[in-house]
């Protein structure tokens, strides 16, 4: 390929060759640098973690694209997205509904309430087959009625489907978080942003942004997940790391008989050591 | 195929026309020309029904509708601004009439009779907005179209032809007194109404109180696509009805009639409930398409009937320059309807909290249209898992330490136990000690041990996300 001016009739604007003087003016993006701001910058939403914001192009979750979060269910993905849920369910937002498509198990309302996600604005669906799940996600994205769509996909997904969903996300201006197994990391994907999540000891998680429009990350990011309720270990010992394994006797509540006792009314007894 | 009335052909389809059958031929002549011709007797009742359904569908454009024997008159003066001018309005009217299956010609004039006369004439230009243009066009209408606007006795019709005039303009140039004496007063009054020189009171069509419409299919329908195609005409009528009555549909019922033959099948009844009542034709079509694709037909369908079971008052959607939160809520309701139509109501869930200490009773699933109570339940001060398993999953236990094992990993218990003991009052007693447990992959689980006689068995009840 040469950059010399060609002699034939002018090519249409979308297919013309780059002129040499354009190369230095942001027409090219060098993969070892951050992509520069374009004429219409992608809207972003804060992740709630300053360290993660610094690692994402634009400084947050892109709000109109497909974002892949790879990892086993339970690696901290919901806790990672909780600040975004809280941000989008704020009263000032025109769109505040959150849709979960095909979560691995039934979402638990009290936990969502603790995360700050109002159940009024929460819908989840468990489609019968992966095709229905992808269809539902696409409908939700195209309608533009949701603030965030989460889509769990355990089966392999064709690239065509992912591309379609990415275009739907762009058309509807809604972010789609695809939660897929970590094994899909080696496969190519049209998602502009891909993250690998891994949970670590002490309610921490490692986040590796292995695909982004920017230089590659040299090492994964360590994030401490803020959890709204006081975790027993942290509260008791005032430490951030996990408490040592408790002896078996701790499961028996001190002083209480082990036979089933019918209590008057409901009670939650915290069994202390 | 040809329609026969009093032994003469009054209508032919395209195939018969290509073979030389023309309107006005005698039945015998047409059959001699084309032995395979299927003669159909004219059915005035069905014609009237069709005009009525067309009028109902056009009710989406204006409330002032007048049904004639072979056509529909619309008074559109008040609707011009709403639909963006006369061209846009005519485009809509043409679309509705075509979708209803009509073959039609359209005339526009400042007077009702004039529009009707222009539509009936075979002229190339049939649309006039200004009285002067209308007068010029009407003058050119051939006299053969006049019986459309006025009933003439046979000898007077003969006289009209024998006058030597070819167009309405030439007729009007003749002395009025002589015309009135020879052709009768009715003809002159009808002509005056055409030109706006006499009043023309009309009785407007009143839509029935209850919407119910049926359609006999030309061919049997085996699949959702052909049913959706047939349903389109009925939905157009529904839209017109809803507009005329200022209402929005909440529940629709579609009856599919199967063959009443040797193997008679009962009718299939399909219900469509909208979470937000709507008047939007595109939304109806989309929902019915998804609903019909999900449904497996028991037998071919020969007739469909659509009825409106429930509706609410709806004054229409105001035009807005900027999107408002209400728009987003409507979008969301439409999305939920679409998901329900394809996936079924049992697969679309919303959650509501219940004030109960037992984890499996602390929430309930709401059906899509159900209103939930506001979140008055206080948040739990202790960690709760993001996901709750529908049934607690029994876990193996480490024989030495007594720790639970999940997915091949021995779980470490974190922190203190949380005792939950409740449910003596409704027979679902729960006595459990819940623990946070961390596996070797550092993912957190919520496990519990039954207290009591059941032994030291561990159960997995939730997973943290």
XYZ file of C-alpha atoms in Angstrom:
738
model
C 0.000 0.000 0.000
C 1.356 3.389 -0.871
C 0.208 6.784 0.199
C 0.979 8.506 -3.090
C -1.820 10.491 -4.602
C -3.502 8.324 -7.201
C -4.354 9.478 -10.667
C -7.791 7.986 -11.278
C -11.155 9.573 -10.533
C -11.640 10.658 -6.901
C -12.683 7.826 -4.611
C -15.764 8.242 -2.438
C -15.019 9.830 0.889
C -15.354 6.627 2.855
C -12.952 4.662 0.710
C -10.297 7.159 -0.195
C -6.677 6.596 0.702
C -5.183 8.453 3.616
C -3.142 11.401 2.560
C 0.330 11.634 4.110
C -0.408 14.840 5.971
C -3.450 13.320 7.637
C -1.539 10.603 9.398
C -0.205 12.895 12.045
C -3.587 14.511 12.773
C -5.369 11.754 14.618
C -6.584 9.872 11.585
C -4.550 6.922 12.739
C -4.586 5.465 16.188
C -1.379 3.839 17.274
C -2.220 0.842 19.387
C 0.376 1.615 22.037
C -1.213 4.977 22.874
C -4.607 6.102 24.105
C -7.125 6.829 21.434
C -7.601 10.547 21.164
C -10.928 12.183 21.666
C -12.894 12.147 18.441
C -15.426 14.675 17.244
C -18.265 12.854 19.055
C -16.759 11.412 22.227
C -18.328 8.300 23.670
C -20.404 9.118 26.757
C -18.960 7.407 29.786
C -20.293 6.534 33.199
C -18.061 6.453 36.255
C -17.114 3.027 37.531
C -16.906 4.199 41.107
C -13.271 3.102 41.352
C -10.771 5.837 40.595
C -8.052 3.325 39.788
C -10.255 1.592 37.259
C -11.444 4.881 35.742
C -7.818 5.701 35.032
C -7.417 2.479 33.104
C -10.447 2.908 30.852
C -10.458 5.043 27.705
C -12.527 8.132 28.351
C -12.342 7.579 32.102
C -15.291 5.271 32.719
C -17.625 2.655 31.320
C -18.539 3.540 27.733
C -22.306 3.983 27.781
C -23.016 2.923 24.219
C -21.150 -0.258 23.569
C -20.701 -3.895 24.367
C -18.405 -4.518 27.311
C -17.252 -8.008 28.107
C -16.586 -9.062 31.666
C -14.987 -12.487 31.730
C -14.932 -14.626 34.820
C -16.860 -17.229 36.709
C -20.224 -16.106 38.114
C -19.524 -14.750 41.552
C -16.168 -13.163 40.824
C -17.424 -9.829 42.053
C -18.991 -8.621 38.822
C -22.177 -7.351 40.444
C -20.270 -5.559 43.181
C -18.069 -4.018 40.491
C -21.088 -2.688 38.606
C -23.004 -1.593 41.701
C -21.808 2.048 41.506
C -23.083 2.200 37.930
C -26.468 0.817 39.019
C -26.666 3.395 41.777
C -25.681 6.155 39.374
C -28.225 5.148 36.742
C -31.079 4.686 39.188
C -30.689 8.208 40.478
C -33.910 10.148 40.228
C -32.513 12.696 37.822
C -31.941 10.137 35.105
C -34.599 9.778 32.435
C -33.857 6.080 32.042
C -33.379 4.183 35.238
C -34.326 0.595 34.506
C -31.847 -2.203 34.845
C -32.391 -5.468 33.011
C -30.605 -8.728 33.772
C -30.818 -11.335 31.049
C -30.263 -14.983 31.973
C -28.441 -14.592 35.300
C -26.897 -17.847 36.571
C -29.289 -18.044 39.544
C -32.303 -16.151 40.806
C -31.274 -12.622 41.884
C -31.908 -11.948 45.554
C -33.863 -8.819 46.294
C -32.439 -7.933 49.731
C -28.911 -8.017 48.310
C -29.899 -5.750 45.441
C -31.499 -3.391 47.903
C -28.244 -3.310 49.845
C -26.362 -2.544 46.639
C -28.548 0.488 46.142
C -30.528 -0.821 43.197
C -34.228 -0.011 43.671
C -36.290 -3.100 42.883
C -38.871 -0.876 41.198
C -36.441 -0.385 38.370
C -35.144 -3.924 38.205
C -36.303 -6.654 35.834
C -34.725 -10.002 35.176
C -35.609 -12.675 32.665
C -34.604 -16.303 32.308
C -35.100 -17.158 28.637
C -35.467 -20.777 27.606
C -32.605 -20.823 25.126
C -29.493 -18.723 24.370
C -31.072 -17.399 21.167
C -33.980 -15.968 23.166
C -31.537 -14.408 25.602
C -29.628 -12.670 22.826
C -32.902 -11.558 21.263
C -34.127 -10.114 24.547
C -30.868 -8.261 25.090
C -31.055 -6.811 21.606
C -34.664 -5.703 22.051
C -33.812 -4.038 25.341
C -30.855 -2.240 23.786
C -32.686 -1.086 20.683
C -35.692 0.167 22.616
C -33.416 2.516 24.548
C -35.652 2.056 27.584
C -33.028 0.602 29.915
C -30.109 2.280 31.619
C -27.981 -0.858 31.814
C -28.386 -4.360 30.404
C -26.492 -7.330 31.825
C -26.351 -10.531 29.840
C -24.922 -13.771 31.177
C -23.898 -16.188 28.488
C -22.395 -19.530 29.344
C -22.600 -21.055 25.877
C -20.241 -20.020 23.079
C -21.608 -17.032 21.174
C -21.042 -16.429 17.481
C -19.144 -13.264 16.667
C -22.030 -12.207 14.461
C -24.309 -12.132 17.493
C -21.827 -10.108 19.521
C -21.393 -7.665 16.674
C -25.147 -7.332 16.338
C -25.500 -6.656 20.038
C -22.709 -4.097 19.925
C -24.479 -2.275 17.096
C -27.750 -2.446 19.036
C -26.013 -0.962 22.059
C -24.700 1.868 19.905
C -28.099 2.453 18.330
C -29.911 2.558 21.655
C -27.187 4.357 23.596
C -27.318 1.686 26.284
C -24.332 -0.197 27.682
C -24.459 -3.971 27.481
C -22.302 -5.931 29.884
C -21.779 -9.455 28.595
C -20.693 -11.773 31.379
C -18.944 -14.732 29.832
C -16.662 -17.522 31.026
C -12.982 -16.741 31.396
C -12.173 -19.366 28.776
C -13.509 -17.095 26.031
C -10.584 -14.719 26.524
C -8.634 -16.331 23.678
C -11.497 -15.853 21.236
C -11.800 -12.696 19.220
C -14.692 -10.392 19.929
C -16.043 -7.139 18.490
C -16.362 -5.637 21.981
C -14.100 -2.570 22.257
C -13.577 -3.170 25.968
C -12.883 -6.540 27.557
C -12.054 -7.202 31.169
C -11.029 -10.310 33.032
C -12.251 -10.522 36.613
C -10.871 -12.734 39.307
C -11.774 -12.693 42.944
C -9.010 -12.629 45.500
C -8.842 -13.170 49.203
C -10.159 -10.461 51.466
C -13.003 -9.295 49.255
C -10.603 -7.970 46.691
C -10.656 -8.560 43.010
C -8.136 -8.464 40.223
C -9.278 -6.683 37.076
C -7.319 -7.025 33.903
C -8.392 -4.807 31.028
C -6.896 -6.933 28.294
C -8.600 -5.187 25.410
C -9.081 -1.470 25.242
C -8.364 1.418 22.917
C -5.172 2.199 24.643
C -1.829 0.708 25.542
C -1.877 -2.818 26.952
C -1.942 -3.128 30.716
C 1.209 -4.474 32.242
C -0.345 -5.938 35.349
C -3.882 -6.501 36.637
C -5.496 -3.918 38.820
C -6.348 -4.777 42.416
C -9.653 -3.391 43.618
C -11.103 -3.640 47.102
C -14.831 -4.123 46.760
C -16.815 -1.798 48.964
C -19.639 -3.738 50.479
C -22.406 -1.851 52.068
C -23.152 -4.109 55.043
C -20.380 -4.455 57.563
C -18.674 -7.735 56.961
C -18.326 -9.701 60.121
C -14.588 -10.100 59.908
C -13.893 -6.495 59.146
C -16.150 -5.220 61.846
C -14.873 -7.420 64.571
C -11.206 -7.092 64.027
C -11.040 -3.772 62.292
C -8.869 -5.354 59.629
C -9.257 -5.433 55.915
C -8.015 -8.928 55.381
C -9.890 -12.133 55.974
C -10.107 -13.386 59.498
C -8.549 -16.758 60.201
C -10.617 -19.846 59.801
C -12.914 -20.230 62.683
C -12.910 -23.399 64.684
C -15.834 -25.682 64.209
C -17.212 -24.950 67.633
C -18.062 -21.450 66.526
C -21.061 -22.733 64.650
C -22.770 -23.729 67.831
C -24.189 -20.721 69.473
C -22.740 -20.387 72.876
C -25.121 -21.261 75.592
C -28.008 -22.303 73.409
C -29.223 -25.857 73.157
C -28.720 -27.571 69.845
C -32.201 -29.042 69.798
C -34.697 -27.127 67.636
C -36.329 -24.534 69.735
C -39.449 -22.770 68.699
C -39.009 -19.121 69.377
C -41.794 -16.705 69.783
C -41.712 -14.445 66.786
C -38.894 -14.265 64.332
C -35.429 -13.636 65.472
C -32.045 -13.263 64.014
C -29.440 -14.271 66.514
C -25.923 -13.509 65.677
C -23.839 -16.312 67.018
C -20.763 -14.869 68.628
C -17.621 -16.564 69.697
C -63.434 -14.689 -11.440
C -66.275 -12.277 -12.088
C -69.049 -10.758 -10.008
C -72.491 -11.144 -11.578
C -75.602 -9.113 -10.875
C -78.802 -9.644 -12.846
C -76.978 -11.818 -15.381
C -74.463 -9.201 -16.328
C -70.846 -8.837 -15.269
C -70.265 -5.923 -12.867
C -66.733 -6.734 -11.798
C -63.832 -8.851 -13.052
C -60.471 -9.692 -11.557
C -57.223 -9.168 -13.373
C -56.893 -12.727 -14.700
C -60.363 -12.664 -16.232
C -59.782 -9.192 -17.631
C -56.662 -10.437 -19.391
C -58.772 -13.101 -21.069
C -61.148 -10.500 -22.485
C -63.979 -10.510 -19.965
C -65.247 -6.949 -19.504
C -67.718 -5.215 -17.263
C -71.179 -4.975 -18.749
C -70.964 -8.315 -20.624
C -73.746 -10.780 -20.126
C -73.016 -13.798 -17.989
C -73.557 -16.153 -20.909
C -71.247 -14.163 -23.148
C -68.528 -14.071 -20.527
C -68.804 -17.804 -19.923
C -68.651 -18.482 -23.662
C -65.480 -16.397 -23.867
C -63.872 -17.989 -20.837
C -65.409 -21.356 -19.834
C -63.267 -21.583 -16.707
C -64.710 -18.302 -15.348
C -65.992 -18.519 -11.788
C -69.170 -16.431 -11.548
C -69.895 -14.986 -8.105
C -73.246 -13.539 -7.160
C -73.052 -10.008 -5.787
C -73.372 -10.023 -2.018
C -74.678 -6.652 -0.885
C -74.398 -7.548 2.783
C -70.705 -8.307 2.516
C -70.133 -5.158 0.516
C -71.802 -3.136 3.241
C -69.748 -4.922 5.894
C -66.582 -4.152 4.013
C -67.451 -0.475 3.648
C -68.226 -0.406 7.354
C -64.848 -1.932 8.260
C -63.123 0.507 5.928
C -64.938 3.384 7.597
C -63.886 2.106 11.008
C -60.248 1.859 9.982
C -60.338 5.371 8.517
C -61.648 6.556 11.854
C -57.988 6.888 12.790
C -57.876 10.002 10.601
C -61.054 11.872 11.413
C -64.157 11.446 13.548
C -66.443 12.753 10.758
C -67.093 9.740 8.597
C -70.030 9.101 6.342
C -70.636 5.674 4.874
C -72.109 5.495 1.391
C -73.164 2.380 -0.426
C -69.876 1.930 -2.193
C -67.497 4.231 -0.456
C -66.557 6.324 2.527
C -66.651 10.099 2.851
C -64.231 11.717 5.262
C -64.440 15.291 6.456
C -60.750 16.013 6.982
C -60.617 19.760 7.364
C -59.946 19.547 11.100
C -57.340 16.799 10.742
C -55.026 18.486 8.275
C -52.765 20.104 10.843
C -52.531 16.993 13.027
C -51.336 14.772 10.235
C -49.054 17.309 8.626
C -50.956 18.544 5.598
C -53.212 17.123 2.980
C -50.537 15.133 1.201
C -49.479 13.269 4.329
C -53.112 12.688 5.216
C -53.900 11.290 1.770
C -50.857 9.064 1.973
C -52.120 7.661 5.232
C -55.641 7.198 3.917
C -54.306 5.428 0.843
C -52.178 3.170 3.003
C -55.064 2.257 5.292
C -57.435 1.543 2.412
C -54.843 -0.565 0.632
C -54.028 -2.516 3.779
C -57.721 -3.183 4.280
C -57.692 -4.900 0.909
C -59.707 -2.297 -1.004
C -59.221 -1.385 -4.628
C -60.279 2.190 -4.687
C -60.041 5.588 -6.231
C -59.647 8.701 -4.164
C -61.144 12.111 -4.774
C -60.641 15.349 -2.874
C -62.891 18.392 -3.156
C -64.186 21.174 -0.909
C -67.667 19.603 -0.944
C -68.714 16.083 -0.052
C -70.705 15.491 -3.213
C -67.941 16.969 -5.318
C -65.340 14.656 -3.810
C -67.628 11.708 -4.352
C -68.250 12.677 -7.967
C -64.541 13.189 -8.632
C -63.672 9.844 -7.026
C -66.317 8.115 -9.152
C -65.180 9.727 -12.384
C -62.433 8.129 -14.416
C -60.475 11.385 -14.742
C -56.757 11.567 -14.228
C -56.963 14.544 -11.848
C -59.326 13.939 -9.001
C -57.976 16.185 -6.273
C -58.900 19.822 -5.771
C -58.406 21.929 -2.693
C -59.630 25.306 -3.930
C -63.269 25.869 -4.940
C -62.143 27.253 -8.307
C -60.008 24.205 -9.124
C -62.828 21.956 -7.984
C -65.270 23.725 -10.289
C -62.934 23.294 -13.250
C -62.413 19.625 -12.548
C -66.100 18.947 -11.903
C -67.048 20.610 -15.191
C -65.012 17.983 -16.986
C -66.630 14.964 -15.273
C -68.519 12.869 -17.854
C -72.276 12.582 -17.439
C -71.996 8.806 -16.997
C -70.802 9.397 -13.427
C -73.915 11.353 -12.417
C -76.011 8.343 -11.287
C -73.448 7.984 -8.495
C -74.670 11.116 -6.745
C -78.366 11.001 -7.527
C -80.993 8.357 -8.240
C -82.510 8.911 -11.683
C -85.638 7.313 -13.043
C -84.894 5.166 -16.166
C -86.575 7.491 -18.660
C -84.777 10.492 -17.212
C -81.434 8.682 -17.413
C -82.196 7.955 -21.037
C -83.055 11.591 -21.618
C -79.813 12.647 -19.979
C -77.885 10.575 -22.483
C -79.953 11.870 -25.381
C -79.309 15.531 -24.492
C -76.101 15.658 -26.459
C -74.038 16.813 -23.495
C -70.890 14.921 -22.607
C -69.739 16.594 -19.399
C -71.256 18.098 -16.302
C -70.077 21.545 -17.359
C -72.045 21.392 -20.574
C -75.114 20.268 -18.666
C -74.849 23.181 -16.237
C -74.636 25.634 -19.134
C -78.166 24.696 -20.227
C -81.121 26.803 -18.958
C -81.827 25.810 -15.382
C -85.620 26.013 -15.516
C -85.810 23.674 -18.491
C -83.445 21.205 -16.881
C -85.482 21.181 -13.703
C -88.681 20.553 -15.634
C -87.231 17.700 -17.713
C -84.735 16.000 -15.401
C -86.247 16.735 -12.004
C -85.242 18.859 -9.083
C -83.092 16.149 -7.405
C -80.428 16.267 -10.073
C -80.058 20.016 -9.825
C -79.885 19.957 -6.037
C -77.202 17.249 -6.208
C -75.229 19.334 -8.689
C -75.591 22.439 -6.522
C -74.223 20.479 -3.590
C -71.254 19.458 -5.713
C -70.415 23.078 -6.397
C -71.103 24.251 -2.894
C -74.201 26.224 -3.853
C -76.523 24.270 -1.570
C -76.186 22.908 1.933
C -75.319 19.257 2.313
C -76.127 17.887 5.781
C -74.788 14.406 6.460
C -75.324 11.857 9.174
C -71.957 10.823 10.605
C -71.100 7.207 11.161
C -71.272 6.158 14.805
C -68.824 3.422 15.722
C -70.300 0.473 17.651
C -69.975 0.507 21.419
C -68.000 -2.735 21.509
C -65.201 -3.641 19.183
C -65.438 -7.027 17.569
C -64.355 -7.763 14.059
C -63.893 -10.940 12.107
C -62.280 -11.871 8.868
C -62.769 -14.948 6.791
C -59.440 -15.887 5.282
C -59.169 -16.349 1.541
C -56.771 -19.230 2.033
C -56.298 -21.430 5.029
C -53.495 -20.208 7.279
C -50.963 -22.668 8.639
C -48.304 -20.370 10.027
C -47.885 -17.213 12.037
C -46.787 -15.105 9.064
C -50.022 -15.511 7.131
C -52.056 -14.963 10.298
C -50.157 -11.758 11.048
C -50.827 -10.577 7.536
C -54.548 -11.188 7.935
C -54.546 -9.653 11.390
C -53.163 -6.385 10.064
C -56.534 -5.379 8.592
C -58.334 -6.102 11.863
C -55.778 -4.145 13.853
C -56.304 -1.172 11.549
C -59.996 -1.290 12.394
C -59.124 -1.560 16.068
C -56.927 1.504 15.831
C -59.738 3.425 14.148
C -62.223 2.305 16.788
C -59.895 3.281 19.631
C -59.324 6.698 18.082
C -63.034 7.292 17.564
C -63.828 6.358 21.163
C -60.763 8.012 22.690
C -59.714 4.798 24.313
C -56.600 2.637 24.606
C -56.600 -1.153 24.484
C -55.628 -3.104 27.597
C -56.668 -6.659 26.735
C -57.165 -8.095 23.282
C -58.602 -11.460 22.400
C -57.972 -13.262 19.151
C -60.118 -16.248 18.209
C -58.792 -18.600 15.590
C -61.569 -20.639 14.033
C -60.536 -23.991 12.708
C -62.332 -26.203 10.261
C -65.766 -27.299 11.397
C -65.623 -30.548 9.513
C -65.319 -34.150 10.439
C -62.524 -33.438 12.850
C -63.980 -30.353 14.426
C -61.497 -28.413 16.518
C -62.648 -25.958 19.144
C -61.670 -22.355 18.512
C -58.303 -21.263 19.809
C -58.504 -18.223 22.039
C -55.389 -16.128 22.461
C -55.224 -13.293 24.957
C -52.860 -10.374 24.820
C -52.546 -8.207 27.894
C -50.721 -4.943 27.677
C -48.992 -3.723 30.777
C -49.628 -0.164 29.636
C -52.771 0.386 27.563
C -51.861 1.503 24.104
C -53.289 2.691 20.819
C -50.160 2.069 18.801
C -50.704 -0.096 15.747
C -47.017 -0.988 15.369
C -46.872 -2.163 18.963
C -49.980 -4.325 18.545
C -48.519 -5.912 15.448
C -45.195 -6.619 17.064
C -46.778 -8.162 20.146
C -49.165 -10.307 18.167
C -46.388 -11.482 15.894
C -44.310 -12.630 18.849
C -47.372 -14.152 20.490
C -48.385 -16.055 17.371
C -44.868 -17.272 16.713
C -44.782 -18.759 20.175
C -48.122 -20.493 19.668
C -48.308 -23.816 17.906
C -51.405 -24.053 15.747
C -53.495 -27.148 16.423
C -55.090 -27.047 12.985
C -55.231 -24.747 9.976
C -57.175 -21.539 10.540
C -60.033 -20.433 8.315
C -61.341 -17.404 10.111
C -59.995 -14.986 12.667
C -61.887 -12.685 14.992
C -60.442 -9.909 17.097
C -62.243 -8.425 20.035
C -61.366 -5.880 22.655
C -61.931 -7.227 26.148
C -60.762 -4.290 28.194
C -59.880 -0.723 27.419
C -59.281 2.492 29.293
C -59.882 6.130 28.509
C -56.972 7.648 26.682
C -56.841 11.142 25.309
C -53.941 10.503 22.949
C -50.259 11.218 23.170
C -49.339 14.880 23.043
C -46.617 15.787 20.614
C -43.406 16.664 22.394
C -40.262 18.335 21.270
C -37.997 16.904 23.938
C -38.087 13.415 25.409
C -39.614 13.289 28.860
C -39.401 10.699 31.623
C -42.923 9.572 30.813
C -41.767 8.640 27.339
C -39.066 6.451 28.817
C -41.592 4.699 31.045
C -43.814 4.032 28.066
C -40.818 2.659 26.188
C -40.021 0.399 29.082
C -43.598 -0.874 29.307
C -43.551 -1.558 25.578
C -40.280 -3.446 25.974
C -41.680 -5.586 28.787
C -44.770 -6.346 26.682
C -42.546 -7.430 23.834
C -40.458 -9.681 26.063
C -43.591 -11.220 27.581
C -45.101 -11.809 24.157
C -42.098 -13.813 23.035
C -40.832 -15.458 26.212
C -44.067 -15.843 28.162
C -45.089 -14.065 31.339
C -43.530 -16.748 33.544
C -40.036 -15.883 32.330
C -40.078 -12.146 32.938
C -39.712 -11.272 36.597
C -39.645 -8.360 38.897
C -38.876 -8.645 42.560
C -40.546 -7.301 45.649
C -39.315 -7.543 49.195
C -41.250 -9.266 51.954
C -40.517 -8.583 55.588
C -39.478 -12.083 56.588
C -36.273 -13.362 58.115
C -36.252 -16.591 56.161
C -34.139 -15.972 53.062
C -36.415 -17.865 50.701
C -39.420 -15.890 51.931
C -37.788 -12.491 51.965
C -38.739 -11.781 48.356
C -41.406 -12.685 45.912
C -41.543 -12.540 42.158
C -44.055 -10.192 40.595
C -45.723 -10.795 37.294
C -44.906 -8.101 34.733
C -48.084 -6.029 35.049
C -48.368 -6.296 38.827
C -47.897 -3.195 40.921
C -45.415 -3.681 43.688
C -45.534 -2.284 47.156
C -42.928 0.379 47.823
C -39.697 -0.815 49.379
C -40.565 -0.398 53.019
C -38.605 -3.387 54.209
C -35.507 -2.269 56.087
C -32.244 -3.330 54.554
C -30.558 -6.263 56.200
C -27.596 -5.241 58.346
C -25.822 -8.487 57.488
C -24.426 -9.598 54.145
C -26.903 -11.111 51.758
C -25.925 -13.072 48.632
C -26.535 -11.619 45.202
C -28.044 -14.866 44.076
C -30.203 -17.220 46.027
C -30.504 -20.813 44.895
C -34.103 -21.852 44.451
C -33.454 -24.992 46.493
C -30.634 -25.283 49.018
C -28.008 -27.541 47.529
C -26.662 -30.261 49.862
C -22.897 -30.096 50.224
C -20.502 -32.844 51.106
C -18.537 -32.308 54.268
C -14.883 -32.721 55.061
C -14.594 -35.814 57.303
C -11.735 -34.367 59.384
C -12.587 -30.735 59.902
C -16.283 -30.947 59.204
C -16.066 -28.121 56.654
C -18.350 -28.024 53.632
C -17.023 -28.935 50.203
C -18.372 -27.272 47.087
C -17.227 -27.978 43.527
C -14.237 -29.910 44.822
C -13.071 -27.065 47.055
C -13.075 -27.127 50.796
C -14.738 -23.934 51.927
C -13.328 -21.694 54.640
C -15.880 -20.121 56.894
C -15.556 -16.390 57.423
C -16.739 -14.509 60.452
C -19.478 -15.469 62.801
C -22.626 -17.388 62.149
C -25.954 -15.727 61.605
C -28.768 -17.655 63.146
C -32.107 -17.515 61.405
C -34.944 -19.155 63.199
C -38.453 -18.370 62.049
C -41.511 -19.746 60.401
C -43.124 -21.641 63.254
C -46.324 -19.783 62.439
C -46.856 -21.022 58.929
C -45.499 -24.552 59.128
C -42.238 -23.820 57.318
C -39.967 -23.743 60.321
C -36.393 -22.802 59.608
C -33.603 -23.231 62.166
C -30.332 -22.524 60.464
C -26.909 -21.080 61.112
C -25.714 -19.194 58.074
C -22.068 -18.617 57.285
C -20.070 -16.818 54.702
C -17.718 -19.304 53.118
C -14.841 -18.713 50.779
C -13.583 -21.336 48.368
C -10.090 -21.855 47.074
C -11.018 -19.620 44.119
C -11.913 -16.873 46.667
C -15.509 -16.675 45.510
C -17.916 -16.212 48.369
C -20.780 -18.543 49.121
C -23.566 -18.441 51.627
C -23.854 -21.803 53.337
C -25.896 -22.989 56.278
C -26.231 -25.900 58.601
C -29.573 -27.091 59.884
C -29.795 -27.076 63.601
C -31.510 -30.035 65.094
C -31.890 -33.680 64.383
C -30.873 -33.623 60.751
C -27.208 -33.832 61.658
C -24.270 -31.846 60.444
C -25.266 -31.602 56.798
C -24.184 -28.422 55.022
C -26.216 -26.680 52.373
C -25.305 -24.071 49.812
C -27.977 -21.395 49.652
C -26.496 -18.445 47.860
C -23.605 -17.027 45.920
C -22.143 -13.529 46.167
C -21.590 -11.704 42.926
